[in-house]
Coordinates of C-alpha atoms in Angstrom, one line a residue:
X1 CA 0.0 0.0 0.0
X2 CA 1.4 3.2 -1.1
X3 CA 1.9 6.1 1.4
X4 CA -0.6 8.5 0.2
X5 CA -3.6 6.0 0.4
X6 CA -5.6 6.0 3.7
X7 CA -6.0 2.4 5.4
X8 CA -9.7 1.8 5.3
X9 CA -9.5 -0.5 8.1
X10 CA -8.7 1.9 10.4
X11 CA -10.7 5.5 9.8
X12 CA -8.4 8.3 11.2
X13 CA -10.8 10.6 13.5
X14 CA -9.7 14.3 13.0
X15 CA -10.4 15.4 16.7
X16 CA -8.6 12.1 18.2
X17 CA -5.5 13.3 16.1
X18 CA -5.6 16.7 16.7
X19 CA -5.6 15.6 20.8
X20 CA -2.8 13.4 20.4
X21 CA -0.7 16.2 18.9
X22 CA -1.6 18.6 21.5
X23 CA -1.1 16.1 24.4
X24 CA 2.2 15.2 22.7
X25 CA 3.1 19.1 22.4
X26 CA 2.7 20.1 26.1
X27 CA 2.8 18.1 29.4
X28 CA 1.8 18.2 32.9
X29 CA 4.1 17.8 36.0
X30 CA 1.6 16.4 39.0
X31 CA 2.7 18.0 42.3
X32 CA 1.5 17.0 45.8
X33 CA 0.1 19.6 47.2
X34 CA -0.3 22.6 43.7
X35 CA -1.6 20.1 41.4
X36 CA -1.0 19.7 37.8
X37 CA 1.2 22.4 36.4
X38 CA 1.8 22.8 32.9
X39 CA 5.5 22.6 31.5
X40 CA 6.6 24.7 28.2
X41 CA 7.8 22.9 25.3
X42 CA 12.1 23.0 25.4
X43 CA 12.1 25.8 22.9
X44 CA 10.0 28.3 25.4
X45 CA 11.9 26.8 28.1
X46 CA 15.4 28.0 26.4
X47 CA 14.1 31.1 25.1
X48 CA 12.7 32.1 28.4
X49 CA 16.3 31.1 29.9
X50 CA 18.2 33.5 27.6
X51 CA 16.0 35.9 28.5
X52 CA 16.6 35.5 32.0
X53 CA 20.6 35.6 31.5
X54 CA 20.4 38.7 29.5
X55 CA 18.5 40.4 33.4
X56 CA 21.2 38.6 35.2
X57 CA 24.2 40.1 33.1
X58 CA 22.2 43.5 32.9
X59 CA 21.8 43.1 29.2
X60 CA 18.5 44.2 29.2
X61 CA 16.7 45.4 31.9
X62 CA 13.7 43.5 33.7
X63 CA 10.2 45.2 33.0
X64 CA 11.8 45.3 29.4
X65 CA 12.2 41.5 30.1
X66 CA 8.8 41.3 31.3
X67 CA 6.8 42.9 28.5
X68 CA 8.7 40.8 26.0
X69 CA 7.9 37.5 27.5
X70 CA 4.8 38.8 28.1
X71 CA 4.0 39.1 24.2
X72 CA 5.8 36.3 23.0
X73 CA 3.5 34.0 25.3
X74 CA 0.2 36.4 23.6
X75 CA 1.8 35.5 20.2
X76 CA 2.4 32.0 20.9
X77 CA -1.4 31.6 22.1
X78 CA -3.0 33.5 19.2
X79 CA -0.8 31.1 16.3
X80 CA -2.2 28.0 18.2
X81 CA -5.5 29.5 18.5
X82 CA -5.8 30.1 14.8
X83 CA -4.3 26.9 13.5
X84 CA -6.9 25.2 16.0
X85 CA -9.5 27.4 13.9
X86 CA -8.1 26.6 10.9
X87 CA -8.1 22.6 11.4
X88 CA -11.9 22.8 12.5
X89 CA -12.9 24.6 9.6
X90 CA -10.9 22.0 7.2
X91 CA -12.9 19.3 9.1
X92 CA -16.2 20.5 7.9
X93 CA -14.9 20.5 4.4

C-alpha cells in the first residue's frame, strides 16, 4: 500500500489526532500539594532562559524582560488558536 492511500480499516478521527498532537506538544508535572502544572515545550523553556541571563548580566533590563515574555507567550497563544480554527474549519470540508 502506497503512502498516500488512507488504510480503510482503520478511519483516522480528525479530533482524536488533533488531541494526540496537542497532548504530545505540552505536558503536565503532577505535584502534591499545587496540582497539575503545565510545562513549556524546550524551545520556550530555552528562550525564556536566555532571556533571564540577558536580566542577570544587565543586558537588558527586567520590566523590558517582562513585557517581552509577556507578548511572545500572547503571540504564541494567538498562532495556536488560529491553526486550532483553521483545522476545525478544514474538518467541515
Amino acid at each position: 500500500m502506497s503512502q498516500n492511500t488512507v488504510d480503510q480499516r482503520n478511519p483516522v478521527d480528525h479530533r482524536a489526532v488533533v488531541e494526540s498532537v496537542r497532548s504530545a506538544r505540552s505536558f503536565e508535572l503532577e505535584l502534591p500539594i499545587v496540582g497539575a502544572i503545565p510545562v513549556p515545550r524546550p524551545e520556550q523553556i530555552a528562550y525564556f532562559a536566555v532571556m533571564g541571563l540577558m536580566v542577570a548580566f544587565e543586558i537588558i533590563e527586567w520590566p523590558v524582560t517582562v513585557t517581552i515574555a509577556a507578548g511572545h507567550l500572547l503571540a504564541t497563544e494567538q498562532h495556536n488558536h488560529v491553526l486550532e480554527e483553521i483545522g476545525e474549519a478544514l474538518e467541515g470540508v
